[in-house]
Coordinates of C-alpha atoms in Angstrom, one line a residue:
Chain A
M1 CA 75.9 124.3 112.7
N2 CA 78.4 126.8 111.4
A3 CA 79.3 130.4 111.8
K4 CA 81.4 132.5 109.3
G5 CA 82.3 136.1 109.3
T6 CA 84.8 138.9 109.8
V7 CA 86.5 139.3 113.1
F8 CA 86.3 142.1 115.7
K9 CA 89.2 141.6 118.1
Y10 CA 89.3 142.7 121.8
G11 CA 91.7 142.0 124.7
D12 CA 91.3 140.8 128.3
N13 CA 88.4 141.4 130.7
V14 CA 85.8 142.9 128.3
D15 CA 83.1 143.6 130.9
T16 CA 79.3 143.8 130.5
D17 CA 79.4 147.5 131.2
V18 CA 81.3 148.2 128.0
I19 CA 79.3 145.5 126.1
I20 CA 76.1 147.3 127.0
P21 CA 76.3 150.3 129.4
A22 CA 73.8 150.4 132.2
R23 CA 72.5 153.8 131.0
Y24 CA 70.7 151.8 128.3
L25 CA 69.3 149.2 130.6
N26 CA 66.0 151.0 131.0
S27 CA 65.2 149.1 127.8
S28 CA 65.1 145.4 127.2
D29 CA 64.3 145.5 123.5
P30 CA 67.1 143.6 121.6
A31 CA 67.1 146.0 118.6
E32 CA 67.4 149.0 120.9
L33 CA 70.2 147.4 122.9
A34 CA 72.1 146.4 119.8
V35 CA 72.5 150.0 118.7
H36 CA 74.7 150.6 121.8
C37 CA 76.5 147.3 121.7
M38 CA 80.3 147.7 122.6
E39 CA 79.8 151.5 122.7
D40 CA 82.2 152.2 125.5
I41 CA 85.0 150.1 124.2
D42 CA 84.6 150.5 120.4
A43 CA 82.2 153.2 119.3
D44 CA 82.7 152.2 115.6
F45 CA 81.6 148.6 116.2
I46 CA 77.9 149.0 115.6
H47 CA 78.6 151.0 112.4
K48 CA 80.9 148.3 111.0
V49 CA 79.4 145.0 112.1
K50 CA 77.7 142.9 109.5
K51 CA 75.4 139.9 110.0
G52 CA 77.4 136.8 110.8
D53 CA 80.5 138.6 112.0
I54 CA 82.5 137.1 114.9
I55 CA 84.0 138.6 118.1
V56 CA 87.3 137.2 119.3
A57 CA 88.7 138.2 122.7
E58 CA 91.2 137.1 125.2
K59 CA 90.6 136.3 128.9
N60 CA 87.5 136.6 131.0
F61 CA 85.1 138.0 128.3
G62 CA 81.8 139.2 129.7
C63 CA 83.0 139.7 133.3
G64 CA 80.9 141.9 135.7
S65 CA 77.2 142.1 135.9
S66 CA 74.6 139.3 135.2
R67 CA 72.8 141.4 132.6
E68 CA 71.5 139.1 129.9
H69 CA 71.2 142.3 127.9
A70 CA 74.9 141.8 127.1
P71 CA 74.7 138.6 125.0
I72 CA 71.3 139.8 123.7
A73 CA 72.9 143.0 122.4
I74 CA 75.7 141.1 120.8
K75 CA 73.3 138.6 119.2
A76 CA 70.9 141.3 118.0
A77 CA 73.9 143.2 116.5
G78 CA 74.2 140.3 114.1
V79 CA 77.3 138.5 115.7
S80 CA 77.2 134.8 114.9
C81 CA 79.8 133.6 117.5
V82 CA 82.1 134.8 120.2
I83 CA 85.5 133.1 120.6
A84 CA 87.6 133.9 123.7
E85 CA 90.4 132.4 125.7
T86 CA 88.0 132.2 128.7
F87 CA 84.5 133.6 129.5
A88 CA 83.2 134.9 132.8
R89 CA 80.8 132.3 134.1
I90 CA 77.5 134.2 134.2
F91 CA 78.0 135.5 130.6
Y92 CA 78.8 131.9 129.5
R93 CA 75.5 130.7 131.0
N94 CA 73.5 133.6 129.6
A95 CA 74.9 133.3 126.1
I96 CA 74.0 129.6 125.9
N97 CA 70.6 130.3 127.5
I98 CA 69.7 132.9 124.8
G99 CA 71.2 130.9 122.0
L100 CA 74.4 132.9 121.2
P101 CA 77.1 130.5 120.3
I102 CA 80.4 131.0 122.2
I103 CA 83.5 128.9 122.2
E104 CA 86.6 128.8 124.4
C105 CA 89.9 128.5 122.6
P106 CA 93.1 130.1 123.9
Q107 CA 95.1 129.3 120.7
A108 CA 92.4 130.9 118.4
A109 CA 92.3 134.0 120.7
Q110 CA 96.0 134.4 120.0
G111 CA 96.1 133.3 116.4
I112 CA 93.2 135.5 115.0
E113 CA 93.5 139.2 114.3
A114 CA 90.9 141.9 113.6
G115 CA 89.6 141.7 110.1
D116 CA 90.4 138.0 109.6
E117 CA 87.8 135.8 108.0
V118 CA 86.9 133.0 110.4
E119 CA 84.7 129.9 110.2
V120 CA 83.5 127.9 113.2
D121 CA 82.1 124.4 113.2
F122 CA 80.0 124.0 116.3
D123 CA 79.8 120.2 116.0
S124 CA 83.5 119.6 116.0
G125 CA 84.7 122.8 117.8
V126 CA 87.1 123.4 114.9
I127 CA 87.9 127.1 114.2
T128 CA 89.4 128.0 110.8
N129 CA 91.1 131.2 110.1
V130 CA 90.4 131.4 106.4
T131 CA 92.6 134.5 105.9
K132 CA 95.7 133.0 107.4
G133 CA 94.9 129.4 106.5
T134 CA 95.2 128.1 110.1
T135 CA 92.9 125.9 112.2
F136 CA 92.4 125.6 115.9
Q137 CA 90.6 123.0 118.0
G138 CA 88.1 124.8 120.3
Q139 CA 86.0 123.2 123.0
A140 CA 83.0 121.5 121.3
F141 CA 79.6 122.1 122.9
P142 CA 78.2 119.3 125.1
E143 CA 75.1 117.9 123.4
F144 CA 72.6 119.5 125.8
M145 CA 74.2 122.9 125.1
Q146 CA 74.0 122.4 121.3
K147 CA 70.3 121.5 121.8
I148 CA 69.7 124.8 123.8
I149 CA 71.4 126.8 121.0
A150 CA 69.5 125.0 118.3
S151 CA 66.2 125.6 120.1
E152 CA 67.2 129.3 120.2
G153 CA 67.4 129.4 124.0
L154 CA 66.8 127.5 127.2
I155 CA 63.0 128.1 127.5
N156 CA 62.2 126.7 124.1
Y157 CA 64.5 123.7 124.9
I158 CA 62.7 123.1 128.2
N159 CA 59.4 123.3 126.4
S160 CA 60.5 120.8 123.8
K161 CA 61.6 118.2 126.4
Chain B
M1 CA 86.8 112.0 148.1
G2 CA 85.9 114.8 150.5
M3 CA 83.6 117.6 149.6
T4 CA 83.9 121.4 150.2
M5 CA 81.2 123.3 152.0
T6 CA 79.7 124.4 148.6
Q7 CA 79.8 120.9 147.2
K8 CA 78.0 119.5 150.2
I9 CA 75.2 122.0 149.9
L10 CA 74.9 121.3 146.1
A11 CA 74.9 117.6 146.7
A12 CA 72.1 117.8 149.2
A13 CA 70.0 120.1 146.9
A14 CA 70.5 117.6 144.0
G15 CA 69.6 114.6 146.2
L16 CA 73.0 113.1 145.8
E17 CA 75.3 111.5 148.3
Q18 CA 78.4 112.7 146.6
V19 CA 79.3 115.3 143.9
Q20 CA 82.7 116.3 142.5
A21 CA 84.0 119.4 140.7
G22 CA 83.0 119.5 137.1
Q23 CA 79.9 117.4 137.5
L24 CA 76.6 118.7 136.0
I25 CA 73.7 118.5 138.5
E26 CA 70.2 119.8 138.7
A27 CA 69.4 121.3 142.1
E28 CA 66.3 122.3 144.0
L29 CA 66.1 126.1 144.6
D30 CA 65.2 127.7 147.9
L31 CA 65.0 131.2 146.5
V32 CA 64.9 132.9 143.1
L33 CA 65.7 136.6 143.0
G34 CA 65.3 139.3 140.4
N35 CA 65.4 143.1 140.2
D36 CA 63.9 145.8 138.1
I37 CA 66.5 145.4 135.3
T38 CA 66.7 141.6 135.0
S39 CA 63.1 140.6 136.0
P40 CA 61.3 142.2 133.0
V41 CA 63.5 140.1 130.6
A42 CA 62.7 137.0 132.7
I43 CA 59.0 137.8 132.8
K44 CA 59.0 138.1 129.0
E45 CA 60.7 134.6 128.9
M46 CA 58.1 133.2 131.4
D47 CA 55.4 134.0 128.8
K48 CA 57.0 131.5 126.5
F49 CA 56.6 128.7 129.1
Q50 CA 54.1 126.0 128.5
V51 CA 53.9 125.6 132.3
K52 CA 52.1 128.7 133.5
G53 CA 52.7 130.3 136.9
V54 CA 55.5 130.1 139.4
F55 CA 56.8 127.1 141.3
D56 CA 56.3 128.6 144.7
K57 CA 55.1 132.1 145.4
D58 CA 56.9 132.2 148.7
K59 CA 60.3 131.3 147.2
I60 CA 60.6 134.2 144.8
A61 CA 61.9 137.6 145.7
L62 CA 61.3 140.6 143.4
V63 CA 63.2 143.7 144.4
P64 CA 63.0 146.8 142.2
D65 CA 66.1 148.7 143.4
H66 CA 68.4 149.6 140.5
F67 CA 66.6 152.5 138.9
V68 CA 64.1 152.9 141.8
P69 CA 62.4 155.3 142.7
N70 CA 61.8 155.3 138.9
K71 CA 64.4 157.4 137.2
D72 CA 62.6 157.9 133.9
I73 CA 59.5 156.7 132.0
K74 CA 61.3 153.6 130.6
S75 CA 62.4 152.4 134.0
A76 CA 58.9 153.1 135.4
E77 CA 57.5 150.8 132.7
H78 CA 60.0 148.1 133.8
C79 CA 58.9 148.5 137.4
K80 CA 55.3 148.4 136.4
C81 CA 55.9 145.1 134.6
V82 CA 57.5 143.6 137.7
R83 CA 54.8 144.9 140.0
E84 CA 52.0 143.5 137.8
F85 CA 53.7 140.1 137.5
A86 CA 54.1 140.0 141.3
R87 CA 50.4 140.9 141.8
K88 CA 49.2 138.4 139.2
N89 CA 51.3 135.5 140.7
E90 CA 50.7 136.6 144.3
I91 CA 54.5 136.8 145.0
T92 CA 54.9 137.1 148.7
N93 CA 58.2 138.8 148.7
Y94 CA 57.8 141.7 146.3
F95 CA 59.2 144.9 147.9
E96 CA 57.7 148.2 146.8
V97 CA 59.3 151.6 147.4
G98 CA 58.9 152.2 151.1
E99 CA 59.7 148.6 151.9
M100 CA 62.4 148.0 149.5
G101 CA 66.2 148.3 149.8
I102 CA 69.1 147.2 147.8
E103 CA 68.4 143.5 147.2
H104 CA 71.5 141.9 148.8
A105 CA 71.2 144.0 151.9
L106 CA 67.4 143.5 152.1
L107 CA 67.0 139.8 151.7
P108 CA 69.2 138.7 154.6
E109 CA 67.7 141.4 156.8
K110 CA 64.2 140.1 155.9
G111 CA 65.3 136.6 156.8
L112 CA 64.9 135.2 153.3
T113 CA 68.4 133.8 153.0
V114 CA 69.8 131.3 155.5
A115 CA 72.6 128.8 155.8
G116 CA 72.2 125.7 153.6
D117 CA 70.0 127.4 151.1
V118 CA 70.6 127.2 147.3
I119 CA 69.8 130.6 145.9
I120 CA 70.0 132.0 142.4
G121 CA 69.5 135.6 141.6
A122 CA 69.5 137.5 138.3
D123 CA 72.1 139.9 139.7
S124 CA 75.7 139.1 139.8
H125 CA 76.1 140.1 143.5
T126 CA 73.7 137.4 144.6
C127 CA 76.9 135.7 145.9
T128 CA 76.5 137.9 149.0
Y129 CA 74.5 135.3 151.0
G130 CA 77.5 133.0 151.2
A131 CA 78.3 135.1 154.3
L132 CA 75.5 133.2 156.1
G133 CA 76.6 129.8 154.8
A134 CA 74.3 129.6 151.8
F135 CA 75.2 128.6 148.3
S136 CA 74.1 131.6 146.2
T137 CA 75.1 132.7 142.8
G138 CA 74.3 135.2 140.1
V139 CA 72.6 134.1 136.9
G140 CA 70.9 135.8 134.0
S141 CA 67.2 136.5 133.3
T142 CA 66.6 133.2 131.4
D143 CA 67.9 131.1 134.3
M144 CA 65.7 133.2 136.6
A145 CA 62.7 132.5 134.4
A146 CA 63.4 128.8 134.4
G147 CA 64.0 128.9 138.2
M148 CA 60.7 130.7 138.8
A149 CA 58.8 128.2 136.6
T150 CA 60.4 125.0 137.7
G151 CA 62.1 125.6 141.1
K152 CA 65.3 124.1 139.7
A153 CA 68.5 125.1 138.0
W154 CA 71.4 123.2 136.5
F155 CA 74.9 123.8 137.8
K156 CA 78.4 122.7 137.1
V157 CA 79.8 121.7 140.5
P158 CA 82.6 124.2 141.2
A159 CA 86.2 123.5 142.1
A160 CA 87.3 125.5 145.1
I161 CA 90.0 127.9 146.4
K162 CA 90.5 128.1 150.1
F163 CA 91.3 131.4 151.8
I164 CA 92.5 130.9 155.4
L165 CA 92.0 134.2 157.3
T166 CA 94.0 134.7 160.5
G167 CA 94.5 137.5 162.9
K168 CA 92.6 140.7 163.7
P169 CA 92.2 143.6 161.3
A170 CA 93.5 147.0 162.5
K171 CA 91.2 150.0 163.2
W172 CA 90.4 151.3 159.7
V173 CA 90.7 147.9 157.9
S174 CA 87.3 146.4 157.0
G175 CA 85.8 143.5 154.9
K176 CA 86.2 145.7 151.9
D177 CA 90.0 145.9 152.3
V178 CA 90.1 142.1 152.8
I179 CA 88.3 141.4 149.5
L180 CA 90.1 144.1 147.5
H181 CA 93.4 142.7 148.8
I182 CA 92.3 139.2 147.7
I183 CA 91.2 140.4 144.2
G184 CA 94.5 142.3 143.8
M185 CA 96.3 139.1 144.7
I186 CA 94.5 136.6 142.4
G187 CA 93.1 138.9 139.7
V188 CA 89.6 139.5 138.3
D189 CA 89.5 136.0 136.9
G190 CA 91.6 134.4 139.7
A191 CA 88.6 132.4 140.9
L192 CA 86.8 131.9 137.5
Y193 CA 84.1 129.3 137.8
K194 CA 85.3 128.4 141.3
S195 CA 83.9 128.7 144.8
M196 CA 85.8 130.9 147.2
E197 CA 85.8 129.2 150.6
F198 CA 86.7 131.4 153.5
V199 CA 87.9 129.7 156.7
G200 CA 90.2 130.4 159.7
D201 CA 90.1 131.9 163.1
G202 CA 90.3 135.4 161.7
I203 CA 86.7 135.2 160.7
A204 CA 85.7 135.6 164.3
N205 CA 87.1 139.1 164.1
L206 CA 84.9 140.0 161.1
S207 CA 81.4 141.4 161.7
M208 CA 78.5 140.1 159.7
D209 CA 78.6 143.2 157.6
D210 CA 82.3 142.6 156.8
R211 CA 81.5 139.1 155.8
F212 CA 78.6 140.2 153.5
T213 CA 81.0 142.7 151.8
I214 CA 83.6 139.9 151.3
A215 CA 81.1 137.4 149.9
N216 CA 79.5 140.1 147.8
M217 CA 82.7 140.8 145.8
A218 CA 83.5 137.1 145.1
I219 CA 82.2 137.7 141.6
E220 CA 84.8 140.5 141.1
A221 CA 87.4 137.7 141.2
G222 CA 85.3 135.7 138.8
G223 CA 84.0 133.4 141.5
K224 CA 80.9 131.4 141.3
N225 CA 80.2 132.0 144.9
G226 CA 81.9 133.0 148.2
I227 CA 81.1 131.1 151.4
F228 CA 81.8 131.3 155.1
P229 CA 81.4 128.7 157.8
V230 CA 78.4 129.2 160.0
D231 CA 79.6 130.3 163.5
G232 CA 77.8 131.7 166.5
L233 CA 77.6 135.2 165.0
A234 CA 76.0 133.9 161.8
E235 CA 73.6 131.8 163.8
S236 CA 72.5 134.7 166.0
Y237 CA 72.1 136.9 162.9
M238 CA 69.8 134.3 161.4
K239 CA 67.8 133.8 164.6
E240 CA 67.3 137.5 164.9
H241 CA 66.2 138.0 161.3
S242 CA 64.6 134.8 160.2
A243 CA 62.1 132.1 161.2
K244 CA 63.3 129.8 158.4
P245 CA 65.1 126.7 159.5
Y246 CA 68.8 126.7 158.5
R247 CA 71.1 123.8 157.7
I248 CA 74.8 124.0 158.7
Y249 CA 77.2 122.2 156.3
E250 CA 80.9 121.9 157.0
A251 CA 83.7 121.0 154.5
D252 CA 85.2 117.5 154.9
A253 CA 88.7 117.4 156.3
D254 CA 89.9 115.8 153.0
A255 CA 88.0 118.2 150.7
V256 CA 90.0 119.1 147.6
Y257 CA 91.1 122.7 146.9
D258 CA 92.8 123.9 143.7
A259 CA 94.7 126.5 145.7
E260 CA 95.1 127.7 149.3
Y261 CA 96.0 131.2 150.5
T262 CA 96.7 132.3 154.1
I263 CA 95.9 135.9 154.8
D264 CA 96.9 137.6 158.0
L265 CA 94.2 140.2 158.6
S266 CA 96.4 142.1 161.0
A267 CA 98.9 142.8 158.2
L268 CA 96.3 144.3 155.8
R269 CA 96.1 148.0 155.1
P270 CA 93.3 150.1 153.8
T271 CA 93.3 149.2 150.1
V272 CA 92.0 151.1 147.0
A273 CA 91.3 149.6 143.5
F274 CA 92.3 152.1 140.8
P275 CA 90.6 152.4 137.4
H276 CA 89.5 150.4 135.5
L277 CA 89.6 146.9 137.2
P278 CA 89.0 145.8 140.8
E279 CA 92.4 144.0 140.7
N280 CA 94.4 147.3 140.3
T281 CA 94.9 147.6 144.0
H282 CA 97.2 149.8 146.0
T283 CA 97.5 150.2 149.8
I284 CA 97.0 153.6 151.3
D285 CA 100.7 153.7 152.1
E286 CA 101.6 153.2 148.5
I287 CA 99.1 155.9 147.6
R288 CA 100.7 158.3 150.1
G289 CA 103.9 158.1 148.1
M290 CA 102.2 159.0 144.8
E291 CA 101.1 162.3 143.4
K292 CA 97.9 163.4 145.1
I293 CA 94.7 162.0 143.3
A294 CA 92.1 164.8 143.4
I295 CA 88.5 163.7 143.3
D296 CA 85.1 165.2 142.5
Q297 CA 82.7 162.8 144.2
V298 CA 82.4 160.3 146.9
V299 CA 79.7 157.6 147.0
I300 CA 79.1 155.6 150.2
G301 CA 76.5 152.9 149.8
S302 CA 75.6 149.9 147.5
C303 CA 75.1 146.2 148.1
T304 CA 78.8 146.1 148.9
N305 CA 79.0 148.8 151.6
G306 CA 75.6 150.4 152.4
R307 CA 75.1 148.5 155.7
L308 CA 75.0 149.9 159.2
D309 CA 78.6 149.2 160.0
D310 CA 79.6 151.0 156.9
L311 CA 77.5 154.1 157.8
R312 CA 78.8 154.1 161.4
T313 CA 82.4 154.0 160.1
A314 CA 81.8 156.8 157.6
A315 CA 80.1 158.9 160.3
E316 CA 82.9 158.3 162.7
V317 CA 85.3 159.8 160.1
L318 CA 83.0 162.7 159.2
K319 CA 81.9 163.6 162.7
G320 CA 82.9 167.2 163.4
R321 CA 84.5 167.6 160.0
H322 CA 83.2 168.9 156.6
V323 CA 83.6 167.6 153.1
A324 CA 86.1 169.5 150.9
K325 CA 84.9 172.6 149.0
G326 CA 83.4 171.5 145.7
M327 CA 83.1 167.8 146.8
R328 CA 79.8 165.9 146.2
C329 CA 79.5 163.3 148.9
I330 CA 76.5 161.0 148.5
V331 CA 75.5 158.6 151.2
I332 CA 73.0 155.8 150.4
P333 CA 71.7 153.6 153.3
A334 CA 71.0 150.2 151.7
T335 CA 67.6 149.5 153.2
Q336 CA 64.8 151.3 155.0
A337 CA 65.7 149.6 158.3
I338 CA 69.3 150.7 158.0
Y339 CA 68.1 154.2 157.1
M340 CA 65.9 154.3 160.2
Q341 CA 68.6 152.9 162.5
A342 CA 71.1 155.4 161.1
M343 CA 68.6 158.2 161.8
E344 CA 68.1 157.0 165.4
E345 CA 71.9 156.8 166.0
G346 CA 72.3 160.4 164.7
L347 CA 74.4 159.2 161.7
L348 CA 72.3 161.0 159.2
K349 CA 72.7 164.3 161.1
T350 CA 76.4 163.8 161.1
F351 CA 76.4 163.3 157.3
I352 CA 74.3 166.3 156.6
E353 CA 76.3 168.5 159.0
A354 CA 79.4 167.4 157.2
G355 CA 78.0 168.6 153.9
A356 CA 77.1 165.1 152.5
I357 CA 73.6 164.2 151.1
V358 CA 71.6 161.2 152.1
S359 CA 69.5 159.3 149.6
T360 CA 66.7 156.8 149.8
P361 CA 67.9 153.2 149.2
T362 CA 68.9 152.6 145.5
C363 CA 71.7 151.1 143.5
G364 CA 71.6 154.3 141.5
P365 CA 75.1 155.6 140.9
C366 CA 76.9 152.3 141.3
L367 CA 76.0 151.2 137.8
G368 CA 75.7 154.7 136.3
G369 CA 71.9 154.7 136.6
Y370 CA 71.3 158.0 138.3
M371 CA 71.8 159.9 141.6
G372 CA 75.5 160.7 141.0
I373 CA 76.6 160.3 137.4
L374 CA 80.1 161.4 136.5
A375 CA 80.9 164.0 133.8
E376 CA 83.8 163.7 131.4
G377 CA 87.1 163.2 133.2
E378 CA 85.6 163.3 136.7
R379 CA 86.9 161.1 139.5
C380 CA 85.0 159.3 142.2
V381 CA 86.0 157.4 145.3
S382 CA 83.3 154.9 145.8
T383 CA 82.5 152.1 148.2
T384 CA 80.8 150.2 145.4
N385 CA 82.1 147.1 143.6
R386 CA 83.1 147.9 140.0
N387 CA 85.4 150.5 138.5
F388 CA 85.0 149.5 134.8
V389 CA 85.2 152.0 132.0
G390 CA 82.1 154.2 132.0
R391 CA 80.5 152.3 134.9
M392 CA 79.4 155.5 136.8
G393 CA 79.0 157.8 133.8
H394 CA 81.1 159.3 131.1
V395 CA 83.5 156.9 129.4
T396 CA 86.5 159.0 130.5
S397 CA 85.4 159.2 134.2
E398 CA 87.3 157.2 136.8
I399 CA 86.2 155.2 139.8
Y400 CA 88.5 154.3 142.8
L401 CA 87.0 151.5 144.9
A402 CA 87.6 151.8 148.6
S403 CA 86.2 151.2 152.1
P404 CA 83.7 153.6 153.8
A405 CA 86.5 154.9 156.0
V406 CA 88.8 155.8 153.1
A407 CA 85.9 157.2 151.1
A408 CA 84.8 159.4 154.0
A409 CA 88.4 160.6 154.6
S410 CA 88.8 161.3 150.9
A411 CA 85.6 163.4 151.0
V412 CA 87.0 165.5 153.7
T413 CA 90.4 166.2 152.0
G414 CA 89.4 166.1 148.4
V415 CA 92.2 163.6 147.6
I416 CA 92.4 159.9 148.3
S417 CA 93.3 159.8 151.9
D418 CA 94.1 157.6 154.9
P419 CA 91.6 158.2 157.8
D420 CA 94.6 158.2 160.1
D421 CA 96.0 161.2 158.3
L422 CA 93.0 163.5 159.1

């Protein structure tokens, strides 16, 4: 499995309240949530994001609430992968569980800038910055996590077992 | 190799003699929790399950509390979805308006969370029940759905950080100041993926409500859970509130910790977290030396600080005083029982006489839902748990996290204030 797209870059501690503000949590419809994705940190995001694009951030991405609406909004906005130095743990679980690929790689978080074209190989964990011609070794997914992502989420995976 | 208290609970729930940090395990669940925001997503996922129904109708708690009483049509639809699911599956512990309260204050009060339990909740502050010696952690809706269907969840066994609490806190220093101090010290990702194990003789000087507040905000340091040893006070709380048998686990003497911190509670000062992260802490003494910070609103409530001790403290500060002209002071008892007790003790009268308002239990303003949304550029001192950008309203509004004592004092003066300075 691979992801390839243009990068949106953010800093430390991007919290779930800026990923999808609670004022929109009276809906759980992915398409409706996607419209407000990243609204309080980057109002332009939803107007610029294209299918397959990649979010790169620094430490503790997705900190705060347990709302699964956060990875759902990112996935529904068309993002194919999130790369960060570290992820908050509930966000990490939620992203895997709904089938949004995420990968921890501190070097990539430092070596990738907004607008770069980036490719991610989920099997090997290799992240390639096509624009700058650099590569980074991210943490490859354990097999069971790859299966959850391939099944498009935990429930389908449990059903298939 | 020795195990921490958290590791011992997880080992027992996984049917293993021994676990170590980093190990992936599957554990039996004693309780699965959801609210009106997270449950509808879980219920939708449940429909995909080939196994129909829930694993145990007595071990699921559904608490509509975030946008309840329903704030608009869409949230009413969410609550209806939860209500119908509860009815169809005969969920014992579904709490309707009139019985409900803020989930993390309600469940211990109803005796549903006891020492030794393994609890997941589709709400990040599920870590609150560590105050009673349970392993409890926040998860998302899909994990909640899988938990409701199977009664199991997978966990990566966490490494641990030990916090040795000593001494006795001073008059206006509470559990909130302890945990804000810790988050200020280690940062919002200082305990990422780890358990925060609180130990030490200082714990004897913390009320149950203080301990709930401390465990509640473990997530604000990135922690997987926060946990306290089970002492006489915790046991009498459980005996008073619950008929469930509890199991006491103690850390091994040779348990391994990634780090250890000793915190002298007697040296702590009232502490405030400035926008826009809970780690941006300043003591009240530092704030006194700054330019005055004028505020528009005060919120006293939430799963962090809406318990009886919190209301008593706020009332002690507000008694015989009045909130500043133009100040909106919103007090939200966390459960119906707390509300009733506060009424019987005359606390609600004190609040109303002071010019505050008292609301029915709800998470409401804490997450910018309703009941106290901030306009552009407004500032709030709040006893809640997060001060992220836009959390309580407009993207340019600001939240200062504080204890009930500091919040009440600030409501009186209109600027962030030390209750000792009134």
